Amino acid sequence: MIVPMKKVSLVVLDSSKKESLKTLRKLGVVHLETIEGDSAALSAFKESSSETDKAISILEEIKLNKKELPVQEKLSKEEACSKAKEILALSDRKKSYFDSINQDTQELSRLELWGTVNPDDLQELAQKGIFAYLYEIPSEKYSLIGEDCRTIVVNSVNKITRFLLLSDTAIEEKPASLPPEAYAVPLPRASTEVIADDIRKAHQGIVRIDGEIKAAKKYTKALKDYKKELASDIEFENVYSGMAHEEGESDSAKLAWLTGYVPEDLMEKFKAACSENGWAYAASTPSQEDYVPTKLKNNKFVSLIYPLTDFLDVTPGYNEYDISSWFLLFFCIFFAMIFGDAAYGALILLLGLGLMFKGMKSGKAGASINLLVVLLGFSTMVWGVMTCSWFGIAGDKLPEQLINMSCMPFSKYKYALANGLPFDSAVAEDYANLNQKVFCFVLALIQLSIAHIKGIISNRKTLKAIGELGSLLELWGMFYIVMAMVGNPEEFPLGVVEGKTIMIASVIPLPYLCIGVLLFGFALSFVFSNYNGSIKESVLESCKNIISVLLGIVNVFSDMVSYIRLWAVALAGAAISGTINEMAGPMIGKFSMIIFVVVLLVFGHGLNLMLNLLSVIVHGVRLNTLEFSSHLGMSWSGIKYRPFSEK
């Protein structure tokens, strides 16, 4: 259920608001409305949090094996702040080393064919009245240099001639007697030998910094803890600096206030705290315009779905439905059908039990995620037993006991065994596939009917309930059409077929009755679905949106057909399992191939498990959060109840 909330406004003395906020945070029951604070302290906390986050990222980039993992050490807040800055400084210095190495390497590459170049040597010559400049020119153009230019050729490599231009005086501009193709070579900042030595020292510096950062890995947990503390400080300072307050001359008389939401079952605790601390408050029922947080309260079994909804970050709106129990029920069914293999279910079940056993050491054996994995594994095993699917192994290689345990409508092997057909019979496979498809549509009918029944109950005090009843009748009428077009056209013809069409009271053909129910439901929905006190306005609203109203019938059809994805995805997974087994089959029994068989089976079925898991997220979750939710009118627009509390 969604816990009812009260909107509260809390008023305290501005002079004592920090102490009041600390007490309120310790109380931990008020979900505060969004507050945007602004203060120097808040900026400092955010900057420290950003620096710490970067420092943690730097440390986590260093991968160590288990033997190298250091024992984590604790740090005080001040030490953690200093350590984060130190790690960032080391990272910045490392980047500067890389930059200098890159620049110096390019410089050496540029002067590589000149040999050793030392600007100090040329400066010393200049002091003696000999000015030398480095030039390069295409070799075929060297002969064009004027006779008044004194040059010394250094070398000619790759059709480029390198030479020194000598002069008795300093040359400010390029001599006119030099061809345009001749270009001056800029001198390096230091000798090439010094630059090479700087590169070597930079590499040494990088190695040294890597060692220091690696040594700092022992503070990773301390920095993460510090970041959590900063998050709490940021939250508090944001509320403190953003809290509305009175403007006045007397500080002792000024008031400050904030607004939030408290669950009704915690209001007595909130009132007691207000009385004890001398706070003034006002409480009211939230209006439709208020963005009220959602707090879900269910029994331990239904709460098993919370890890999934938290992972998906979906929360029903305060005025929407809590479908946790239905979500859990149908998700288990969808999960089981998509994986569709009893052996896969057994592996998942063992994984869940393993997580529970591991959790015993930390006191979390009964954690919801562990129990959810166990439940999903068990559900998959049940469906796999019913369909007689065990690692995709063919029926002729399965024990007869497993075949007898399966369910006739869904198991092709049991149908083949009962009718004396070969296990690979196309007739048996078509029989099982048809029944599984029909089961998908029955699931659609049941789940979507639940959505409209909930709508009828929710709107029972208004005529809008009749509109929901119309949608329900549309759904039931559409079920026959889906069966006729996609499910089993032979048994569910749209027209009257002698010997095939079911007659109601020996007078009305079932197809006509179902189409009549569909049209009658559409009429009720058209008239009452937008009811808000006036039938006339409801009809006018439907007329305004006539295109979307007509498309609504198509949406009902597509939503029901959408459930066939459960069968289709499971069929693809079974085909992959069978293909893997066929590939491994010829190698089984050969001792020399045993390693290849094991690798192929583990990799193949492991990959299939991963694909099935992805399919569950894409398809199994979708049917709950889209098809089912759209018929409920849910948009999952809620925000989770997160009280202002100590972390």
PDB file of N, CA and C in Angstrom, residues 322-381:
ATOM      1  N   ASP A 322      -0.298   1.137  -5.894  1.00  0.00           N
ATOM      2  CA  ASP A 322       0.842   0.313  -5.495  1.00  0.00           C
ATOM      3  C   ASP A 322       0.602  -1.086  -6.055  1.00  0.00           C
ATOM      4  N   ILE A 323       1.341  -1.437  -7.099  1.00  0.00           N
ATOM      5  CA  ILE A 323       1.130  -2.739  -7.755  1.00  0.00           C
ATOM      6  C   ILE A 323       2.264  -3.710  -7.407  1.00  0.00           C
ATOM      7  N   SER A 324       2.894  -3.494  -6.268  1.00  0.00           N
ATOM      8  CA  SER A 324       4.052  -4.320  -5.901  1.00  0.00           C
ATOM      9  C   SER A 324       3.730  -5.806  -5.917  1.00  0.00           C
ATOM     10  N   SER A 325       2.569  -6.191  -5.351  1.00  0.00           N
ATOM     11  CA  SER A 325       2.230  -7.619  -5.282  1.00  0.00           C
ATOM     12  C   SER A 325       1.994  -8.195  -6.673  1.00  0.00           C
ATOM     13  N   TRP A 326       1.249  -7.449  -7.516  1.00  0.00           N
ATOM     14  CA  TRP A 326       1.003  -7.917  -8.880  1.00  0.00           C
ATOM     15  C   TRP A 326       2.291  -7.905  -9.699  1.00  0.00           C
ATOM     16  N   PHE A 327       3.125  -6.896  -9.481  1.00  0.00           N
ATOM     17  CA  PHE A 327       4.420  -6.805 -10.173  1.00  0.00           C
ATOM     18  C   PHE A 327       5.252  -8.042  -9.863  1.00  0.00           C
ATOM     19  N   LEU A 328       5.330  -8.403  -8.576  1.00  0.00           N
ATOM     20  CA  LEU A 328       6.122  -9.566  -8.170  1.00  0.00           C
ATOM     21  C   LEU A 328       5.562 -10.846  -8.771  1.00  0.00           C
ATOM     22  N   LEU A 329       4.242 -11.027  -8.693  1.00  0.00           N
ATOM     23  CA  LEU A 329       3.623 -12.248  -9.208  1.00  0.00           C
ATOM     24  C   LEU A 329       3.887 -12.433 -10.697  1.00  0.00           C
ATOM     25  N   PHE A 330       3.561 -11.415 -11.474  1.00  0.00           N
ATOM     26  CA  PHE A 330       3.690 -11.558 -12.925  1.00  0.00           C
ATOM     27  C   PHE A 330       5.149 -11.515 -13.373  1.00  0.00           C
ATOM     28  N   PHE A 331       5.990 -10.791 -12.648  1.00  0.00           N
ATOM     29  CA  PHE A 331       7.410 -10.780 -13.026  1.00  0.00           C
ATOM     30  C   PHE A 331       8.017 -12.170 -12.852  1.00  0.00           C
ATOM     31  N   CYS A 332       7.638 -12.867 -11.785  1.00  0.00           N
ATOM     32  CA  CYS A 332       8.132 -14.240 -11.590  1.00  0.00           C
ATOM     33  C   CYS A 332       7.683 -15.141 -12.739  1.00  0.00           C
ATOM     34  N   ILE A 333       6.423 -14.977 -13.162  1.00  0.00           N
ATOM     35  CA  ILE A 333       5.917 -15.784 -14.284  1.00  0.00           C
ATOM     36  C   ILE A 333       6.661 -15.437 -15.570  1.00  0.00           C
ATOM     37  N   PHE A 334       6.814 -14.130 -15.845  1.00  0.00           N
ATOM     38  CA  PHE A 334       7.499 -13.703 -17.070  1.00  0.00           C
ATOM     39  C   PHE A 334       8.954 -14.172 -17.066  1.00  0.00           C
ATOM     40  N   PHE A 335       9.617 -14.033 -15.927  1.00  0.00           N
ATOM     41  CA  PHE A 335      11.015 -14.467 -15.803  1.00  0.00           C
ATOM     42  C   PHE A 335      11.129 -15.960 -16.107  1.00  0.00           C
ATOM     43  N   ALA A 336      10.232 -16.736 -15.492  1.00  0.00           N
ATOM     44  CA  ALA A 336      10.273 -18.194 -15.684  1.00  0.00           C
ATOM     45  C   ALA A 336      10.036 -18.567 -17.142  1.00  0.00           C
ATOM     46  N   MET A 337       9.093 -17.907 -17.792  1.00  0.00           N
ATOM     47  CA  MET A 337       8.771 -18.247 -19.179  1.00  0.00           C
ATOM     48  C   MET A 337       9.896 -17.848 -20.132  1.00  0.00           C
ATOM     49  N   ILE A 338      10.557 -16.723 -19.864  1.00  0.00           N
ATOM     50  CA  ILE A 338      11.638 -16.276 -20.749  1.00  0.00           C
ATOM     51  C   ILE A 338      12.853 -17.183 -20.616  1.00  0.00           C
ATOM     52  N   PHE A 339      13.242 -17.517 -19.390  1.00  0.00           N
ATOM     53  CA  PHE A 339      14.360 -18.455 -19.221  1.00  0.00           C
ATOM     54  C   PHE A 339      13.934 -19.846 -19.671  1.00  0.00           C
ATOM     55  N   GLY A 340      12.747 -20.269 -19.238  1.00  0.00           N
ATOM     56  CA  GLY A 340      12.089 -21.451 -19.778  1.00  0.00           C
ATOM     57  C   GLY A 340      12.829 -22.764 -19.659  1.00  0.00           C
ATOM     58  N   ASP A 341      13.760 -22.888 -18.723  1.00  0.00           N
ATOM     59  CA  ASP A 341      14.556 -24.111 -18.630  1.00  0.00           C
ATOM     60  C   ASP A 341      14.748 -24.472 -17.162  1.00  0.00           C
ATOM     61  N   ALA A 342      14.377 -25.709 -16.803  1.00  0.00           N
ATOM     62  CA  ALA A 342      14.467 -26.137 -15.411  1.00  0.00           C
ATOM     63  C   ALA A 342      15.911 -26.157 -14.919  1.00  0.00           C
ATOM     64  N   ALA A 343      16.841 -26.534 -15.789  1.00  0.00           N
ATOM     65  CA  ALA A 343      18.250 -26.578 -15.382  1.00  0.00           C
ATOM     66  C   ALA A 343      18.780 -25.163 -15.138  1.00  0.00           C
ATOM     67  N   TYR A 344      18.387 -24.225 -16.001  1.00  0.00           N
ATOM     68  CA  TYR A 344      18.761 -22.826 -15.773  1.00  0.00           C
ATOM     69  C   TYR A 344      18.175 -22.346 -14.445  1.00  0.00           C
ATOM     70  N   GLY A 345      16.917 -22.729 -14.181  1.00  0.00           N
ATOM     71  CA  GLY A 345      16.285 -22.349 -12.926  1.00  0.00           C
ATOM     72  C   GLY A 345      17.028 -22.908 -11.732  1.00  0.00           C
ATOM     73  N   ALA A 346      17.524 -24.151 -11.864  1.00  0.00           N
ATOM     74  CA  ALA A 346      18.282 -24.754 -10.764  1.00  0.00           C
ATOM     75  C   ALA A 346      19.572 -23.980 -10.508  1.00  0.00           C
ATOM     76  N   LEU A 347      20.235 -23.546 -11.573  1.00  0.00           N
ATOM     77  CA  LEU A 347      21.465 -22.752 -11.407  1.00  0.00           C
ATOM     78  C   LEU A 347      21.173 -21.427 -10.712  1.00  0.00           C
ATOM     79  N   ILE A 348      20.065 -20.785 -11.107  1.00  0.00           N
ATOM     80  CA  ILE A 348      19.697 -19.511 -10.480  1.00  0.00           C
ATOM     81  C   ILE A 348      19.330 -19.730  -9.021  1.00  0.00           C
ATOM     82  N   LEU A 349      18.630 -20.821  -8.754  1.00  0.00           N
ATOM     83  CA  LEU A 349      18.266 -21.151  -7.374  1.00  0.00           C
ATOM     84  C   LEU A 349      19.512 -21.377  -6.523  1.00  0.00           C
ATOM     85  N   LEU A 350      20.474 -22.109  -7.063  1.00  0.00           N
ATOM     86  CA  LEU A 350      21.735 -22.342  -6.334  1.00  0.00           C
ATOM     87  C   LEU A 350      22.483 -21.037  -6.111  1.00  0.00           C
ATOM     88  N   LEU A 351      22.435 -20.140  -7.108  1.00  0.00           N
ATOM     89  CA  LEU A 351      23.069 -18.833  -6.942  1.00  0.00           C
ATOM     90  C   LEU A 351      22.437 -18.066  -5.788  1.00  0.00           C
ATOM     91  N   GLY A 352      21.102 -18.090  -5.731  1.00  0.00           N
ATOM     92  CA  GLY A 352      20.410 -17.404  -4.647  1.00  0.00           C
ATOM     93  C   GLY A 352      20.742 -17.995  -3.294  1.00  0.00           C
ATOM     94  N   LEU A 353      20.776 -19.322  -3.219  1.00  0.00           N
ATOM     95  CA  LEU A 353      21.131 -19.976  -1.954  1.00  0.00           C
ATOM     96  C   LEU A 353      22.573 -19.665  -1.570  1.00  0.00           C
ATOM     97  N   GLY A 354      23.457 -19.592  -2.593  1.00  0.00           N
ATOM     98  CA  GLY A 354      24.849 -19.235  -2.322  1.00  0.00           C
ATOM     99  C   GLY A 354      24.963 -17.822  -1.770  1.00  0.00           C
ATOM    100  N   LEU A 355      24.186 -16.893  -2.332  1.00  0.00           N
ATOM    101  CA  LEU A 355      24.195 -15.516  -1.826  1.00  0.00           C
ATOM    102  C   LEU A 355      23.676 -15.453  -0.395  1.00  0.00           C
ATOM    103  N   MET A 356      22.659 -16.270  -0.105  1.00  0.00           N
ATOM    104  CA  MET A 356      22.133 -16.308   1.260  1.00  0.00           C
ATOM    105  C   MET A 356      23.176 -16.860   2.222  1.00  0.00           C
ATOM    106  N   PHE A 357      23.871 -17.912   1.805  1.00  0.00           N
ATOM    107  CA  PHE A 357      24.907 -18.505   2.655  1.00  0.00           C
ATOM    108  C   PHE A 357      26.041 -17.507   2.901  1.00  0.00           C
ATOM    109  N   LYS A 358      26.425 -16.792   1.828  1.00  0.00           N
ATOM    110  CA  LYS A 358      27.475 -15.782   1.973  1.00  0.00           C
ATOM    111  C   LYS A 358      27.013 -14.646   2.868  1.00  0.00           C
ATOM    112  N   GLY A 359      25.706 -14.326   2.780  1.00  0.00           N
ATOM    113  CA  GLY A 359      25.170 -13.248   3.595  1.00  0.00           C
ATOM    114  C   GLY A 359      25.102 -13.575   5.066  1.00  0.00           C
ATOM    115  N   MET A 360      25.143 -14.865   5.393  1.00  0.00           N
ATOM    116  CA  MET A 360      25.120 -15.247   6.810  1.00  0.00           C
ATOM    117  C   MET A 360      26.301 -14.659   7.569  1.00  0.00           C
ATOM    118  N   LYS A 361      27.448 -14.518   6.884  1.00  0.00           N
ATOM    119  CA  LYS A 361      28.642 -13.993   7.535  1.00  0.00           C
ATOM    120  C   LYS A 361      28.478 -12.523   7.904  1.00  0.00           C
ATOM    121  N   SER A 362      27.688 -11.794   7.096  1.00  0.00           N
ATOM    122  CA  SER A 362      27.490 -10.371   7.366  1.00  0.00           C
ATOM    123  C   SER A 362      26.128 -10.093   7.986  1.00  0.00           C
ATOM    124  N   GLY A 363      25.388 -11.166   8.294  1.00  0.00           N
ATOM    125  CA  GLY A 363      24.074 -10.986   8.900  1.00  0.00           C
ATOM    126  C   GLY A 363      23.001 -10.569   7.919  1.00  0.00           C
ATOM    127  N   LYS A 364      23.234 -10.775   6.617  1.00  0.00           N
ATOM    128  CA  LYS A 364      22.277 -10.365   5.595  1.00  0.00           C
ATOM    129  C   LYS A 364      21.802 -11.559   4.777  1.00  0.00           C
ATOM    130  N   ALA A 365      21.672 -12.706   5.437  1.00  0.00           N
ATOM    131  CA  ALA A 365      21.259 -13.910   4.710  1.00  0.00           C
ATOM    132  C   ALA A 365      19.867 -13.749   4.122  1.00  0.00           C
ATOM    133  N   GLY A 366      18.994 -12.990   4.824  1.00  0.00           N
ATOM    134  CA  GLY A 366      17.632 -12.819   4.355  1.00  0.00           C
ATOM    135  C   GLY A 366      17.415 -11.547   3.568  1.00  0.00           C
ATOM    136  N   ALA A 367      18.479 -10.989   2.998  1.00  0.00           N
ATOM    137  CA  ALA A 367      18.346  -9.767   2.204  1.00  0.00           C
ATOM    138  C   ALA A 367      17.376 -10.002   1.054  1.00  0.00           C
ATOM    139  N   SER A 368      16.601  -8.972   0.723  1.00  0.00           N
ATOM    140  CA  SER A 368      15.548  -9.120  -0.293  1.00  0.00           C
ATOM    141  C   SER A 368      16.089  -9.599  -1.627  1.00  0.00           C
ATOM    142  N   ILE A 369      17.257  -9.091  -2.027  1.00  0.00           N
ATOM    143  CA  ILE A 369      17.807  -9.468  -3.327  1.00  0.00           C
ATOM    144  C   ILE A 369      18.117 -10.960  -3.367  1.00  0.00           C
ATOM    145  N   ASN A 370      18.634 -11.515  -2.257  1.00  0.00           N
ATOM    146  CA  ASN A 370      18.954 -12.950  -2.214  1.00  0.00           C
ATOM    147  C   ASN A 370      17.685 -13.791  -2.306  1.00  0.00           C
ATOM    148  N   LEU A 371      16.670 -13.397  -1.538  1.00  0.00           N
ATOM    149  CA  LEU A 371      15.415 -14.148  -1.556  1.00  0.00           C
ATOM    150  C   LEU A 371      14.714 -14.020  -2.907  1.00  0.00           C
ATOM    151  N   LEU A 372      14.853 -12.848  -3.551  1.00  0.00           N
ATOM    152  CA  LEU A 372      14.243 -12.669  -4.876  1.00  0.00           C
ATOM    153  C   LEU A 372      14.894 -13.599  -5.893  1.00  0.00           C
ATOM    154  N   VAL A 373      16.211 -13.749  -5.835  1.00  0.00           N
ATOM    155  CA  VAL A 373      16.909 -14.650  -6.752  1.00  0.00           C
ATOM    156  C   VAL A 373      16.446 -16.090  -6.529  1.00  0.00           C
ATOM    157  N   VAL A 374      16.288 -16.473  -5.259  1.00  0.00           N
ATOM    158  CA  VAL A 374      15.800 -17.826  -4.949  1.00  0.00           C
ATOM    159  C   VAL A 374      14.403 -18.026  -5.526  1.00  0.00           C
ATOM    160  N   LEU A 375      13.528 -17.039  -5.343  1.00  0.00           N
ATOM    161  CA  LEU A 375      12.154 -17.145  -5.844  1.00  0.00           C
ATOM    162  C   LEU A 375      12.121 -17.235  -7.364  1.00  0.00           C
ATOM    163  N   LEU A 376      12.932 -16.435  -8.035  1.00  0.00           N
ATOM    164  CA  LEU A 376      12.976 -16.468  -9.502  1.00  0.00           C
ATOM    165  C   LEU A 376      13.530 -17.797 -10.006  1.00  0.00           C
ATOM    166  N   GLY A 377      14.545 -18.308  -9.318  1.00  0.00           N
ATOM    167  CA  GLY A 377      15.100 -19.606  -9.701  1.00  0.00           C
ATOM    168  C   GLY A 377      14.077 -20.719  -9.541  1.00  0.00           C
ATOM    169  N   PHE A 378      13.337 -20.694  -8.419  1.00  0.00           N
ATOM    170  CA  PHE A 378      12.309 -21.717  -8.186  1.00  0.00           C
ATOM    171  C   PHE A 378      11.206 -21.617  -9.234  1.00  0.00           C
ATOM    172  N   SER A 379      10.773 -20.380  -9.560  1.00  0.00           N
ATOM    173  CA  SER A 379       9.723 -20.190 -10.564  1.00  0.00           C
ATOM    174  C   SER A 379      10.166 -20.735 -11.918  1.00  0.00           C
ATOM    175  N   THR A 380      11.422 -20.479 -12.274  1.00  0.00           N
ATOM    176  CA  THR A 380      11.945 -20.966 -13.550  1.00  0.00           C
ATOM    177  C   THR A 380      11.999 -22.482 -13.570  1.00  0.00           C
ATOM    178  N   MET A 381      12.383 -23.071 -12.440  1.00  0.00           N
ATOM    179  CA  MET A 381      12.406 -24.542 -12.358  1.00  0.00           C
ATOM    180  C   MET A 381      11.016 -25.121 -12.579  1.00  0.00           C
TER     181      MET A 381
END
